[in-house]
XYZ file of C-alpha atoms in Angstrom:
411
model
C -17.821 1.280 12.820
C -20.562 3.419 14.172
C -23.821 5.176 13.513
C -23.991 8.058 11.000
C -26.021 11.201 11.639
C -29.758 10.483 11.740
C -30.415 12.296 8.474
C -28.044 10.002 6.589
C -28.875 6.817 8.464
C -31.032 5.146 5.827
C -28.504 5.974 3.149
C -25.703 4.480 5.241
C -27.667 1.277 5.730
C -28.022 0.923 1.968
C -24.405 1.724 1.206
C -22.343 0.021 3.860
C -22.070 -3.060 5.949
C -22.608 -1.645 9.428
C -19.331 -2.137 11.196
C -20.742 -2.164 14.698
C -23.314 -4.781 13.744
C -25.421 -5.863 16.699
C -26.107 -9.571 16.783
C -29.551 -10.279 18.219
C -31.340 -7.794 20.449
C -29.822 -5.413 22.970
C -26.185 -6.218 23.748
C -25.213 -6.739 27.362
C -22.242 -4.506 27.973
C -19.413 -5.826 30.100
C -15.778 -5.165 30.799
C -14.928 -5.543 27.116
C -17.178 -2.676 26.024
C -15.528 -0.109 23.755
C -16.829 3.348 22.829
C -15.574 4.841 19.558
C -16.593 7.699 17.274
C -17.706 8.265 13.703
C -18.949 11.644 12.518
C -18.934 13.007 16.050
C -21.229 10.282 17.403
C -20.155 7.771 20.040
C -21.220 4.147 19.863
C -20.469 1.612 22.622
C -20.475 -2.140 22.015
C -18.985 -5.393 23.187
C -15.822 -6.378 21.361
C -17.493 -9.478 19.921
C -19.968 -7.253 18.062
C -17.354 -4.861 16.673
C -16.382 -5.588 13.092
C -14.307 -3.840 10.462
C -16.543 -2.155 7.920
C -16.287 -2.722 4.202
C -17.860 -0.660 1.426
C -20.173 -2.614 -0.838
C -19.481 -2.186 -4.543
C -22.397 -1.207 -6.785
C -22.490 -3.417 -9.867
C -25.164 -1.557 -11.844
C -22.941 1.365 -12.791
C -24.751 3.788 -10.494
C -22.670 5.858 -8.097
C -23.145 5.648 -4.356
C -23.141 8.932 -2.458
C -21.680 10.190 0.806
C -22.219 13.655 2.257
C -19.127 15.291 3.760
C -19.097 17.331 6.949
C -19.124 20.467 4.753
C -22.211 19.297 2.879
C -20.464 18.292 -0.358
C -21.808 15.149 -2.043
C -19.139 12.587 -2.944
C -19.939 10.049 -5.652
C -18.449 6.585 -5.127
C -18.060 4.608 -8.352
C -17.079 0.920 -8.456
C -14.318 0.455 -11.059
C -13.424 -3.143 -10.177
C -15.011 -6.035 -8.324
C -11.919 -8.269 -8.139
C -10.370 -6.601 -6.223
C -13.034 -4.187 -5.032
C -11.850 -0.705 -6.035
C -13.941 2.402 -5.404
C -13.162 5.647 -7.236
C -14.237 9.005 -5.781
C -13.711 12.087 -7.996
C -13.070 15.374 -6.172
C -12.669 13.745 -2.774
C -10.153 16.518 -2.063
C -10.556 20.106 -3.165
C -7.845 21.742 -5.232
C -6.830 23.826 -2.232
C -6.506 20.708 -0.057
C -4.311 19.021 -2.675
C -2.060 22.081 -2.846
C -1.916 22.181 0.958
C -0.557 18.621 1.166
C 2.016 19.276 -1.552
C 3.213 22.431 0.209
C 3.306 20.638 3.562
C 5.389 17.830 2.072
C 7.803 20.299 0.512
C 8.127 22.135 3.802
C 8.736 18.888 5.749
C 11.357 17.774 3.201
C 11.081 14.869 0.779
C 13.609 12.054 0.586
C 14.262 9.264 -1.907
C 11.660 6.523 -1.550
C 12.772 3.168 -0.240
C 11.103 -0.221 -0.131
C 10.725 -2.333 2.991
C 11.005 -5.731 1.359
C 13.429 -7.552 -0.938
C 16.179 -5.001 -0.454
C 19.685 -6.262 -1.061
C 20.867 -4.119 1.842
C 18.874 -6.318 4.205
C 20.169 -9.685 2.959
C 23.590 -11.263 3.266
C 23.293 -13.283 0.068
C 21.121 -14.227 -2.874
C 18.807 -17.077 -3.661
C 20.045 -18.278 -7.044
C 16.994 -18.697 -9.269
C 18.153 -21.760 -11.190
C 14.685 -22.667 -12.438
C 15.730 -25.512 -14.756
C 18.143 -26.992 -12.148
C 21.031 -27.235 -14.622
C 23.448 -25.588 -12.138
C 23.861 -22.626 -14.468
C 22.199 -19.227 -14.474
C 20.889 -18.082 -17.845
C 20.438 -14.392 -18.593
C 16.785 -14.637 -17.570
C 17.572 -16.595 -14.394
C 20.226 -14.051 -13.433
C 17.698 -11.254 -14.021
C 15.206 -12.885 -11.638
C 18.003 -13.493 -9.096
C 18.810 -9.764 -9.091
C 15.135 -8.770 -8.928
C 14.370 -10.941 -5.917
C 17.675 -10.344 -4.132
C 18.144 -6.615 -4.640
C 14.802 -5.164 -5.736
C 16.482 -3.970 -8.937
C 14.937 -4.676 -12.338
C 17.631 -4.901 -15.026
C 16.856 -5.586 -18.683
C 18.387 -8.474 -20.631
C 20.911 -6.033 -22.098
C 21.915 -4.949 -18.585
C 22.603 -8.562 -17.582
C 24.667 -9.177 -20.715
C 26.676 -6.045 -19.955
C 27.203 -7.228 -16.376
C 28.536 -10.563 -17.697
C 30.989 -8.660 -19.904
C 31.975 -5.973 -17.367
C 32.762 -8.484 -14.617
C 34.260 -11.199 -16.801
C 31.874 -13.680 -15.199
C 30.976 -15.507 -18.413
C 34.415 -16.964 -18.993
C 33.358 -19.483 -21.633
C 31.053 -17.055 -23.473
C 27.971 -19.295 -23.420
C 25.681 -16.613 -21.930
C 25.297 -18.706 -18.790
C 27.016 -18.491 -15.430
C 28.058 -21.809 -13.930
C 28.743 -22.537 -10.288
C 32.435 -22.634 -11.130
C 32.311 -19.210 -12.819
C 30.361 -17.763 -9.911
C 32.789 -19.135 -7.325
C 35.100 -16.111 -7.386
C 32.289 -13.533 -7.559
C 30.790 -13.036 -4.091
C 27.343 -11.659 -3.211
C 29.180 -8.554 -2.035
C 30.768 -8.154 -5.481
C 27.327 -8.513 -7.057
C 25.831 -5.887 -4.760
C 28.626 -3.418 -5.348
C 28.190 -3.777 -9.102
C 24.458 -3.248 -9.040
C 24.499 -0.427 -6.507
C 26.784 1.440 -8.908
C 24.432 0.429 -11.730
C 21.523 1.881 -9.760
C 23.311 5.198 -9.288
C 23.579 5.462 -13.069
C 20.068 4.170 -13.786
C 17.906 4.871 -10.693
C 14.754 4.170 -12.679
C 15.690 0.462 -12.660
C 14.907 0.285 -8.932
C 11.426 -0.990 -8.158
C 10.548 2.463 -6.879
C 11.746 5.804 -8.285
C 10.218 8.705 -6.375
C 10.542 10.987 -3.356
C 8.386 10.827 -0.235
C 7.665 12.184 3.212
C 5.663 10.740 6.113
C 2.980 12.736 7.910
C 1.512 11.405 11.153
C -2.201 12.059 11.798
C -1.900 11.323 15.526
C 0.615 14.145 16.061
C -0.776 16.630 13.566
C -2.496 19.849 14.603
C -3.199 20.722 10.965
C -6.888 21.607 10.643
C -6.969 20.664 6.948
C -5.494 17.269 7.777
C -8.047 16.785 10.567
C -10.881 17.603 8.180
C -9.643 14.995 5.688
C -9.363 12.370 8.424
C -12.988 12.995 9.378
C -14.017 12.769 5.711
C -12.254 9.424 5.340
C -13.863 8.169 8.550
C -17.345 9.072 7.309
C -16.726 7.619 3.846
C -15.368 4.220 4.880
C -17.411 4.006 8.108
C -14.464 3.445 10.424
C -13.788 5.157 13.778
C -11.791 8.361 13.767
C -9.533 6.793 16.425
C -8.434 4.161 13.901
C -8.046 6.691 11.088
C -5.794 8.880 13.238
C -3.578 5.933 14.165
C -2.841 5.127 10.530
C -0.023 6.219 8.209
C -0.049 9.029 5.650
C 2.647 9.372 3.018
C 3.021 12.048 0.346
C 4.944 10.961 -2.768
C 6.119 12.764 -5.886
C 7.278 11.299 -9.201
C 9.150 13.052 -11.980
C 9.660 11.783 -15.523
C 10.437 8.024 -15.374
C 9.112 8.006 -11.808
C 7.210 4.806 -11.086
C 6.557 2.053 -8.543
C 6.613 -1.535 -9.770
C 3.690 -3.753 -8.804
C 3.598 -4.816 -5.162
C 1.280 -5.469 -2.246
C 0.576 -2.852 0.428
C 0.189 -5.525 3.105
C 1.263 -9.091 3.821
C -0.291 -12.497 4.354
C -1.679 -13.302 7.789
C 0.934 -15.276 9.725
C 0.268 -16.004 13.384
C 3.972 -16.715 13.955
C 5.031 -13.207 12.906
C 3.429 -10.153 14.596
C 2.220 -7.109 12.715
C 4.622 -4.177 12.623
C 3.831 -1.106 14.676
C 5.766 2.119 14.984
C 7.455 0.633 18.031
C 7.833 -2.890 16.645
C 9.787 -2.549 13.403
C 11.940 -5.689 13.307
C 10.910 -9.291 12.737
C 7.369 -8.245 11.934
C 5.101 -8.006 8.910
C 3.235 -5.083 7.342
C -0.484 -5.080 8.181
C -2.671 -2.556 6.329
C -6.367 -3.294 6.191
C -7.121 -0.845 3.412
C -5.541 1.787 1.183
C -6.943 5.219 0.381
C -4.894 6.768 -2.425
C -5.291 10.485 -3.188
C -4.156 12.065 -6.459
C -2.842 15.499 -5.526
C -2.156 16.625 -9.104
C -3.065 15.992 -12.697
C -0.348 14.279 -14.753
C 0.439 15.363 -18.308
C 1.540 11.894 -19.378
C 1.594 8.442 -17.766
C 1.441 7.884 -14.023
C -1.616 5.616 -13.976
C -2.200 3.223 -11.067
C -2.167 -0.281 -12.543
C -3.615 -3.528 -11.157
C -2.009 -6.350 -13.214
C -4.064 -9.122 -11.567
C -7.462 -7.409 -11.493
C -10.232 -9.666 -12.753
C -8.088 -12.811 -12.846
C -9.852 -15.998 -11.800
C -6.693 -17.306 -10.147
C -3.401 -15.851 -8.960
C -0.272 -17.401 -10.461
C 2.786 -15.620 -9.079
C 5.086 -17.826 -11.183
C 3.436 -16.393 -14.294
C 3.779 -12.906 -12.803
C 7.520 -13.469 -12.479
C 8.009 -15.146 -15.858
C 6.021 -12.503 -17.745
C 7.513 -9.661 -15.668
C 4.046 -8.365 -14.832
C 5.442 -6.554 -11.801
C 7.887 -4.550 -13.939
C 5.593 -1.639 -14.711
C 8.517 0.569 -15.700
C 9.263 -1.803 -18.560
C 5.662 -2.471 -19.565
C 2.539 -0.890 -18.105
C -0.366 -2.278 -20.108
C -2.471 -3.818 -17.349
C -6.153 -4.437 -18.017
C -7.103 -2.075 -15.181
C -5.402 1.304 -14.904
C -6.733 4.311 -13.013
C -5.838 7.678 -14.524
C -4.648 10.397 -12.117
C -6.889 13.427 -11.663
C -6.315 16.125 -9.086
C -8.527 15.542 -6.045
C -9.576 11.995 -6.984
C -9.347 9.191 -4.419
C -9.381 5.448 -4.955
C -10.026 2.932 -2.193
C -9.295 -0.767 -2.020
C -9.118 -3.398 0.705
C -5.824 -5.243 1.094
C -7.531 -7.766 3.369
C -10.908 -9.374 3.702
C -12.751 -9.343 7.018
C -12.281 -12.514 9.033
C -15.777 -14.051 9.446
C -15.061 -15.263 12.982
C -13.288 -12.288 14.565
C -14.723 -9.549 12.366
C -11.182 -8.213 12.136
C -8.165 -8.530 9.821
C -8.681 -11.523 7.533
C -6.965 -13.117 4.552
C -5.097 -10.881 2.129
C -6.740 -10.148 -1.212
C -4.097 -11.227 -3.723
C -5.850 -9.327 -6.512
C -4.688 -6.008 -4.971
C -1.246 -6.362 -6.618
C -0.706 -2.834 -7.950
C 1.797 -0.147 -8.807
C 2.407 3.195 -10.477
C 3.102 3.404 -14.215
C 6.053 5.617 -15.212
C 5.432 9.316 -15.675
C 6.224 10.251 -19.270
C 5.496 13.999 -19.121
C 5.258 16.315 -16.139
C 5.107 15.557 -12.415
C 2.839 13.342 -10.343
C 1.866 13.924 -6.711
C -0.098 11.416 -4.621
C -0.775 10.635 -0.978
C -1.174 7.147 0.460
C -3.418 6.808 3.508
C -2.943 3.299 4.884
C -5.640 2.307 7.377
C -3.854 -0.091 9.711
C -4.954 -2.761 12.117
C -3.116 -5.743 13.500
C -4.653 -9.195 13.639
C -5.146 -8.821 17.409
C -8.567 -7.205 17.692
C -8.578 -6.632 21.453
C -5.090 -5.159 21.418
C -6.160 -2.752 18.688
C -9.346 -1.755 20.494
C -7.505 -1.080 23.752
C -4.968 1.015 21.848
C -7.750 2.979 20.167
C -9.430 3.663 23.517
C -6.119 4.753 25.008
C -5.655 7.095 22.084
C -9.123 8.629 22.496
C -8.604 9.619 26.162
C -8.354 13.388 26.753
C -4.864 14.929 26.855
C -3.368 11.853 25.230
C -1.506 13.056 22.168
C 0.327 9.750 21.735
C 3.607 11.629 21.413
C 5.494 8.441 22.077
C 3.883 6.879 19.014
C 3.031 3.629 20.754
C -0.001 3.247 18.510
C -0.372 1.191 15.345
């Protein structure tokens, strides 16, 4: 979203779609002119000419290159075209990785939670009676628990639940409406919350995390990384600073089942912001994932739908492709390496607005279980809403001097 330094200009043209693309000759600036910064350079344009940038994957196996503000050369390697995934070894130095781990430990890590499909947020369950026989088989009960509580029990766990609760009165391994009548959703939740205390790895996510906020940070290392991200993905520093940064650690069995980082565009439901947290949807244009440590065993980032010609979520459910804890053998898996970054775009760019477009369903991904050692990562979610002008005004407000955005009224 801007012009790079003159010395790197030709390289930038070859590597990236220029985000502040000028249509035609000289633009005529008006009241909707916005001035934003990349790499210390300001560029002013009309809102209609401002577009979200998108890295272009190289399909010939050759690495693209970006020069950091310190003069280091980063090599950008395309590891997938569907979805587009860019891998950058040594994006962070070892010292920078250690700095983020130490900062997270100092801030205090807490058990990770998910924002969707949590049983705590729902009053009941949708019974997944797929064959419409008014009975829940073991497999149908498993899917009911997965979708209603974000817990992933095995077949043996469901059979034990039938026995422990006395639900299966006639012993046919199916639960009828009559058998379920005296077992409320509350009873089900209480059983499985106790189950989760005994087997926390059966939750979709088993890790610890802490949030760091770029807009409020005075950390010089953090500021340097924000600038590096801005230069690499060609987006304004104002947008980078208004995004979310999360440090996560996984021990043995730690994992995150496959999920999406963002949600489908829905004009009836606004994007969440730090002020608007209810009745909204998650909107994250792109994900930059940093590996802060090597991992002795496991811990790969898996993309179960990478390369698929079509997306069949029914098959995903039936084959339990999201359950990476149970089986993590996806075609595409990225191996952790300290300092490495991977980048993907959760959304395409809308051709009309140049802003947040349709979600890329191929970005379904998750973390394979750690088998030996400890895994540390950081998620940098670059956020926009689907209201371009609102975002631009917020970015300009953020960029004004003496505006630290302490009230967190940004994205």
